[in-house]
XYZ file of C-alpha atoms in Angstrom:
433
model
C 125.656 67.823 116.715
C 123.277 70.262 118.599
C 122.026 68.780 121.877
C 118.224 67.169 122.139
C 115.651 69.096 124.261
C 115.744 66.079 126.362
C 119.419 65.858 126.883
C 119.476 69.445 127.708
C 116.757 69.270 130.180
C 118.853 66.714 131.793
C 122.330 68.282 131.603
C 121.576 72.169 131.682
C 124.045 74.320 130.043
C 124.445 76.389 133.105
C 126.366 73.173 134.743
C 129.991 72.805 132.828
C 131.395 69.190 132.998
C 134.153 68.502 135.630
C 136.404 67.581 132.522
C 136.096 71.101 131.185
C 137.013 73.502 133.846
C 136.022 76.943 133.748
C 138.712 78.894 132.238
C 138.452 81.989 133.802
C 137.712 82.146 137.759
C 135.280 84.671 138.645
C 136.328 88.539 139.289
C 134.676 91.091 141.138
C 134.784 93.740 138.188
C 133.337 91.406 135.589
C 130.170 92.902 135.677
C 131.414 96.281 135.960
C 133.463 95.779 133.103
C 131.038 94.434 131.153
C 128.613 97.401 131.829
C 130.730 100.062 131.116
C 131.301 98.225 127.517
C 127.511 98.128 127.052
C 127.146 101.738 128.059
C 129.885 103.165 125.795
C 128.830 100.699 122.518
C 125.050 101.454 123.473
C 125.384 105.017 123.978
C 127.574 105.513 120.941
C 125.163 103.737 118.635
C 121.915 105.450 119.949
C 123.571 108.781 119.422
C 124.665 108.188 115.887
C 121.418 105.933 114.810
C 119.423 108.924 115.737
C 121.767 112.224 115.041
C 122.808 111.552 111.214
C 119.244 111.390 109.892
C 118.567 114.710 112.134
C 121.756 116.057 110.458
C 120.904 115.748 107.307
C 116.982 117.096 108.043
C 118.393 120.057 109.315
C 121.333 120.385 106.694
C 119.234 119.807 103.458
C 115.601 120.152 104.832
C 114.535 116.814 102.792
C 112.559 114.244 104.058
C 113.026 112.019 101.520
C 117.224 111.981 102.125
C 116.721 111.811 105.677
C 114.632 108.424 105.154
C 117.106 107.372 103.022
C 119.871 107.431 105.805
C 117.800 105.974 108.273
C 116.948 102.833 105.926
C 120.704 102.823 105.082
C 121.751 102.628 108.917
C 119.235 99.550 109.372
C 119.380 97.609 106.231
C 122.921 96.662 107.259
C 122.145 96.059 110.447
C 119.814 93.414 108.895
C 122.631 92.080 106.825
C 125.038 92.061 109.300
C 123.423 89.566 111.277
C 123.562 86.455 108.449
C 127.281 86.462 109.177
C 127.508 88.315 112.547
C 126.911 84.872 114.475
C 129.403 82.992 112.396
C 132.035 85.327 113.316
C 131.225 85.365 117.137
C 131.284 81.580 117.402
C 134.809 81.601 114.935
C 136.423 84.365 116.530
C 134.954 84.764 119.852
C 132.894 87.495 121.091
C 135.486 89.928 123.016
C 137.538 89.736 119.651
C 134.453 90.452 117.009
C 133.065 93.687 119.956
C 136.630 95.374 120.140
C 137.123 95.220 116.569
C 133.773 96.481 115.389
C 134.040 99.527 117.695
C 137.700 99.909 116.295
C 136.640 99.968 113.187
C 133.749 102.297 113.737
C 136.378 104.663 115.604
C 138.408 104.888 112.464
C 135.501 105.719 110.244
C 134.173 108.304 112.642
C 137.351 109.765 113.171
C 137.882 110.125 109.581
C 134.389 111.654 108.986
C 135.032 114.736 111.360
C 137.428 116.663 108.904
C 135.728 115.449 105.794
C 132.401 116.990 107.312
C 134.243 119.925 109.071
C 135.467 120.858 105.242
C 132.268 120.244 103.183
C 129.277 122.078 102.994
C 127.037 120.421 104.618
C 123.888 120.929 102.159
C 126.129 119.460 99.355
C 125.811 116.260 97.608
C 129.165 115.327 99.088
C 128.726 115.370 102.325
C 125.265 113.908 102.308
C 126.973 111.092 100.158
C 129.410 110.881 102.981
C 126.836 110.478 105.803
C 125.134 107.671 103.870
C 128.093 105.553 103.605
C 128.697 106.434 107.237
C 125.504 105.345 108.384
C 125.443 101.974 106.388
C 128.610 101.136 107.510
C 128.378 102.090 111.559
C 124.605 100.324 111.383
C 126.617 97.192 110.461
C 129.181 97.482 113.039
C 126.607 98.719 115.348
C 125.069 94.663 114.777
C 128.119 93.078 115.066
C 128.987 95.063 118.479
C 125.948 93.903 120.134
C 126.412 90.544 119.271
C 129.572 90.488 120.605
C 128.931 92.024 124.118
C 125.718 90.297 124.120
C 127.524 86.810 123.964
C 129.536 88.271 126.514
C 126.817 89.370 128.818
C 125.146 85.556 128.505
C 128.953 83.753 129.438
C 128.651 86.440 132.295
C 124.909 85.069 132.920
C 125.549 81.347 133.047
C 128.708 81.829 135.902
C 125.964 83.902 137.780
C 123.866 80.639 138.099
C 120.881 81.875 140.074
C 121.900 85.226 139.928
C 121.624 85.464 136.182
C 118.634 87.991 136.085
C 120.917 90.343 137.841
C 123.146 90.749 134.621
C 120.148 91.156 132.400
C 118.510 93.764 134.921
C 121.835 96.236 134.469
C 121.934 95.114 130.494
C 118.443 96.175 129.995
C 118.608 99.300 132.394
C 121.893 100.407 130.460
C 120.284 99.975 127.017
C 116.931 102.032 127.717
C 119.302 104.463 129.500
C 120.999 104.892 126.169
C 117.987 105.206 124.275
C 116.747 107.738 126.431
C 120.083 109.911 126.580
C 121.598 109.220 123.057
C 118.898 111.208 120.943
C 119.306 114.441 123.361
C 123.202 114.189 123.652
C 123.183 113.948 119.596
C 120.590 116.679 119.249
C 122.544 118.995 121.589
C 126.097 118.062 119.984
C 124.189 118.720 116.622
C 123.665 122.686 117.874
C 127.225 122.586 117.899
C 127.614 121.267 114.437
C 127.876 117.479 113.182
C 131.706 117.116 113.540
C 131.260 117.681 117.685
C 128.501 114.790 117.510
C 131.126 112.364 115.340
C 133.506 113.132 117.670
C 131.724 112.140 120.551
C 130.828 108.779 118.948
C 134.517 108.340 118.185
C 135.556 109.188 121.975
C 132.890 106.413 123.210
C 133.800 103.802 120.560
C 137.605 104.182 121.324
C 136.719 103.824 124.650
C 134.693 100.563 123.776
C 137.503 99.131 121.601
C 140.490 99.941 124.167
C 138.862 98.452 127.502
C 139.400 94.437 127.470
C 135.954 92.800 127.757
C 135.380 89.534 130.447
C 136.976 86.639 128.678
C 134.559 84.313 126.864
C 135.770 80.903 125.814
C 136.457 80.428 122.238
C 134.559 77.585 120.811
C 136.026 75.854 117.357
C 133.779 76.557 114.556
C 132.435 73.511 112.778
C 132.012 75.507 109.361
C 133.449 78.228 107.651
C 131.009 79.650 104.926
C 129.350 82.974 105.667
C 125.701 81.422 105.916
C 127.069 78.892 108.130
C 126.147 80.611 111.182
C 122.212 81.199 109.909
C 122.325 77.396 109.507
C 123.867 76.488 112.962
C 121.422 78.947 114.258
C 118.650 77.620 112.872
C 118.991 73.983 113.226
C 119.642 75.080 117.053
C 116.720 76.805 117.191
C 114.569 73.812 115.567
C 116.177 71.136 118.169
C 115.081 73.480 121.216
C 111.108 73.911 121.320
C 111.367 75.665 124.307
C 113.400 78.544 123.006
C 111.274 78.554 119.217
C 108.592 79.131 121.602
C 110.286 81.800 123.380
C 111.565 83.861 120.212
C 107.438 83.370 118.410
C 106.586 85.017 121.821
C 109.019 87.520 121.470
C 108.155 88.103 117.880
C 104.541 88.362 118.390
C 105.107 91.188 121.586
C 107.245 93.226 118.857
C 104.673 93.143 116.196
C 102.273 94.959 119.033
C 104.738 97.316 120.038
C 106.381 97.928 116.905
C 102.225 98.664 115.628
C 101.869 101.019 118.813
C 105.004 103.101 117.890
C 104.585 103.213 114.310
C 101.029 104.154 114.952
C 101.274 106.313 117.842
C 102.078 109.831 115.450
C 98.500 109.184 113.612
C 96.399 108.428 117.169
C 97.698 111.465 118.773
C 97.655 113.928 116.087
C 94.133 112.466 114.147
C 92.434 111.104 117.453
C 93.742 113.256 120.119
C 94.042 116.350 117.926
C 97.528 117.007 119.205
C 100.961 117.937 117.908
C 103.598 115.501 117.034
C 106.134 116.949 119.607
C 103.593 114.950 122.278
C 104.587 111.747 120.679
C 108.407 112.423 122.069
C 107.035 113.310 125.567
C 104.809 110.088 125.410
C 107.841 107.993 125.024
C 109.886 109.736 127.246
C 107.248 109.280 129.672
C 107.577 105.126 128.566
C 111.617 105.185 128.317
C 111.362 106.167 132.012
C 108.291 103.914 133.398
C 110.803 101.029 131.620
C 114.167 102.018 133.262
C 112.234 102.217 136.744
C 110.471 98.738 136.191
C 113.554 97.198 135.310
C 115.557 98.365 138.160
C 112.194 97.109 140.478
C 111.940 93.750 138.790
C 115.620 92.639 140.362
C 114.532 92.416 144.240
C 110.854 90.729 142.828
C 112.625 88.402 140.657
C 115.136 87.458 143.870
C 112.064 86.949 146.007
C 109.745 85.575 143.464
C 111.849 83.935 141.114
C 111.913 84.381 137.081
C 108.817 82.694 135.936
C 106.239 84.163 138.384
C 107.369 87.866 137.642
C 107.588 87.105 134.084
C 104.105 85.880 133.691
C 102.522 88.526 135.495
C 104.470 91.338 133.311
C 103.027 89.539 129.946
C 100.016 89.862 131.356
C 100.218 93.155 131.806
C 101.377 93.970 129.000
C 99.095 92.075 126.884
C 96.181 93.860 128.663
C 98.057 97.290 128.499
C 98.406 96.821 124.661
C 94.849 95.934 124.271
C 93.706 99.071 126.742
C 95.674 101.516 124.731
C 93.951 101.028 121.341
C 90.779 101.591 122.957
C 91.814 104.485 125.112
C 89.545 107.580 124.459
C 91.573 110.357 126.443
C 95.450 111.137 125.437
C 96.737 111.240 129.312
C 94.987 107.654 129.872
C 96.720 106.678 126.540
C 100.023 107.835 127.788
C 99.502 105.955 131.218
C 98.659 102.873 129.166
C 102.111 103.004 126.691
C 104.089 103.496 130.094
C 102.443 100.784 131.784
C 103.249 98.278 128.617
C 107.008 99.473 128.172
C 107.328 98.913 131.883
C 105.743 95.484 131.476
C 107.843 94.714 128.660
C 111.184 95.591 130.030
C 110.570 93.479 133.018
C 109.474 90.866 130.435
C 112.796 91.158 128.135
C 114.825 90.622 131.370
C 112.916 87.313 132.180
C 113.057 86.318 128.865
C 116.749 87.068 127.810
C 117.785 85.404 131.205
C 115.975 82.291 130.205
C 117.270 82.629 126.404
C 120.849 82.349 127.849
C 120.013 79.363 129.584
C 118.364 77.824 126.501
C 121.325 78.223 123.808
C 123.955 76.002 124.033
C 127.313 77.718 124.745
C 129.037 76.307 121.782
C 126.651 77.981 119.370
C 125.535 81.136 121.120
C 126.712 83.521 118.511
C 124.893 81.555 115.748
C 121.667 81.508 117.258
C 121.371 84.758 118.971
C 121.579 85.846 115.652
C 118.839 83.953 114.149
C 116.826 84.773 117.206
C 117.324 88.261 116.688
C 116.675 88.232 112.733
C 113.304 86.590 114.133
C 112.642 88.731 116.656
C 113.194 92.332 114.524
C 111.151 90.939 111.774
C 107.675 92.272 112.585
C 109.289 95.913 113.193
C 109.084 96.617 109.495
C 105.978 94.306 109.192
C 104.220 96.751 111.688
C 105.221 99.695 109.541
C 103.832 98.151 106.080
C 100.827 97.543 108.248
C 100.286 101.015 109.312
C 101.176 102.279 105.993
C 98.138 99.671 104.293
C 95.821 100.289 107.024
C 93.071 103.421 106.899
C 93.863 105.437 110.073
C 90.148 104.506 111.289
C 91.065 100.828 111.447
C 94.328 101.516 113.790
C 92.462 100.816 117.084
C 91.029 97.547 115.565
C 94.424 96.130 114.117
C 96.221 97.194 117.489
C 93.708 95.821 119.595
C 93.921 92.180 117.451
C 97.777 92.263 117.694
C 97.541 92.924 121.558
C 95.332 89.420 121.468
C 97.782 87.881 119.289
C 100.566 88.869 121.940
C 98.679 87.671 124.829
C 97.773 84.372 122.944
C 101.440 83.685 122.522
C 102.866 84.989 125.716
C 100.147 82.205 127.197
C 101.605 79.640 125.132
C 105.246 80.345 126.006
C 105.188 80.715 129.675
C 102.666 77.939 130.035
C 105.461 76.054 128.031
C 108.690 77.522 129.904
C 106.715 77.232 133.656
C 108.768 73.549 134.494
C 111.370 74.298 132.179
C 114.990 74.313 133.704
C 115.582 78.000 132.450
C 112.941 79.207 134.426
C 114.245 77.937 137.658
C 118.332 78.418 137.120
C 120.343 75.937 139.140
C 123.561 76.724 141.142
C 126.883 76.162 139.551
C 129.439 74.156 141.106
C 131.805 77.042 141.783
C 131.333 80.685 143.536
C 129.308 82.448 140.998
C 130.516 86.315 139.318
C 129.847 89.364 141.349
C 126.794 90.740 139.977
C 125.632 92.414 142.868
C-alpha cells in the first residue's frame, strides 16, 4: 500500500530504516559515472531528434514528410511512458537504461549501411528514417526513465546535497540540447550515415558503461498498464507531489506557448527572419546553463525553497513581460531571463520530487508525472494554431498569470514540507562535489 502523506512527513524517504541497510556504499565515482551516462544518452537523443527531420527535409524538400518524421519521433515517446515505469520498477533502472541504449545501438548501426546504399530522396530511405525515428523515440524515453531513476537514487543518498546532483543533470541536459542540433547539422554535411554512426557510438558507450547501482524493488503488478495505475495511486496519496506536478504543467504551458509562438512573434511583430528565432533560443540556452551553474552555491547558502520561490517569481514576471515586449532586444533578454529562471526552478522542483516519490514506486510515478507535465506542450501548439496572431500576446499573458498562480500555490504548500529541507542521512553521502 502506498504510504499516506502523514506517514511520508514523519518518515522521509531520505532515511532508510535500520533493518534495510544501504546495499551500495557511497563511491566517489558514482556521480561521475551517472554524469557520463546522462551525457552520452542525452547527446545521442538530441542529435537524432533534430537531425532526422532535417535529413528528410534536405533530401526531399517536403515539409509534410519532415513533420511526419518529427511526429514519428515524439508519439512513441509518450506511448513509452505507459509501460516504461513498470519496466523500471520491475527490472531495475540500470537494466532498462542499458537495454534501451543497446537496442538503439543496434538499430542505428543497421541503418548506416542501409541509408548509404539507398537514394536519399527515395521512399525506401524515407520509410527507413520514419521507422528509425519512431523506434529511437520510444527507446529515448525508456533510457530517460532509467537514468532519471538512477539520478534520483543518487540524490536520496546525497542527503542535503541532493540539489548538486540535479544541478549536474540539468546542466548536462541543457548542454546536450545546445550541442546536439549543432553536431547533428555538421554531421549531416558529411551525410546521414555519418550522423547515425555518431549516434551509434554514443549509444554504445552508454550501454557499455556500468551505471551506479539502484535497488530493484519487487513488482506488485506485472500488466503493461500496472505502472500507470501505481503511479496515479501514488500521486493521489501525496498532495504535495500533485501540487508540484500541477505547477510544472502550468509552467510548461506558458513556456510551450512562448516557444510555439516565437516564430510568429519574431516574423510578424518584429519583422525579422526565422533565423533570428534560433539565435534567441541559443541565448536562452546559454542563460539556462549559466543559471543552473550559479544556483548550486546559492542553494548551498540559502536552501532549496528560497531559491526556488525566487526563480518562480522571476520566471512568471519574465513570461508576462515577454508577452508585452515592444522590441526584439528586450524580447530576447526576457526570454533568456525566463529560461534561466526556469532552469533554476527545475533543479529545485526535481530535487524535491526525488524526496517526495517513494523509492519503491519511483519509476511508475515518474512516468505518470512526466506524462502530466508534457501534456501541455502539444496543447500549447494547438492554442497557437487556433488563435489569430494578434491575440497571441494576450494569450501568453494569460498563461503567464496562470503560471504565477500555480507556482505561488505550489511553493506556498511546499514551504514547510520535508522535501524543501532534506535531512542528513545516517551514513556518509555520495560524493557530489
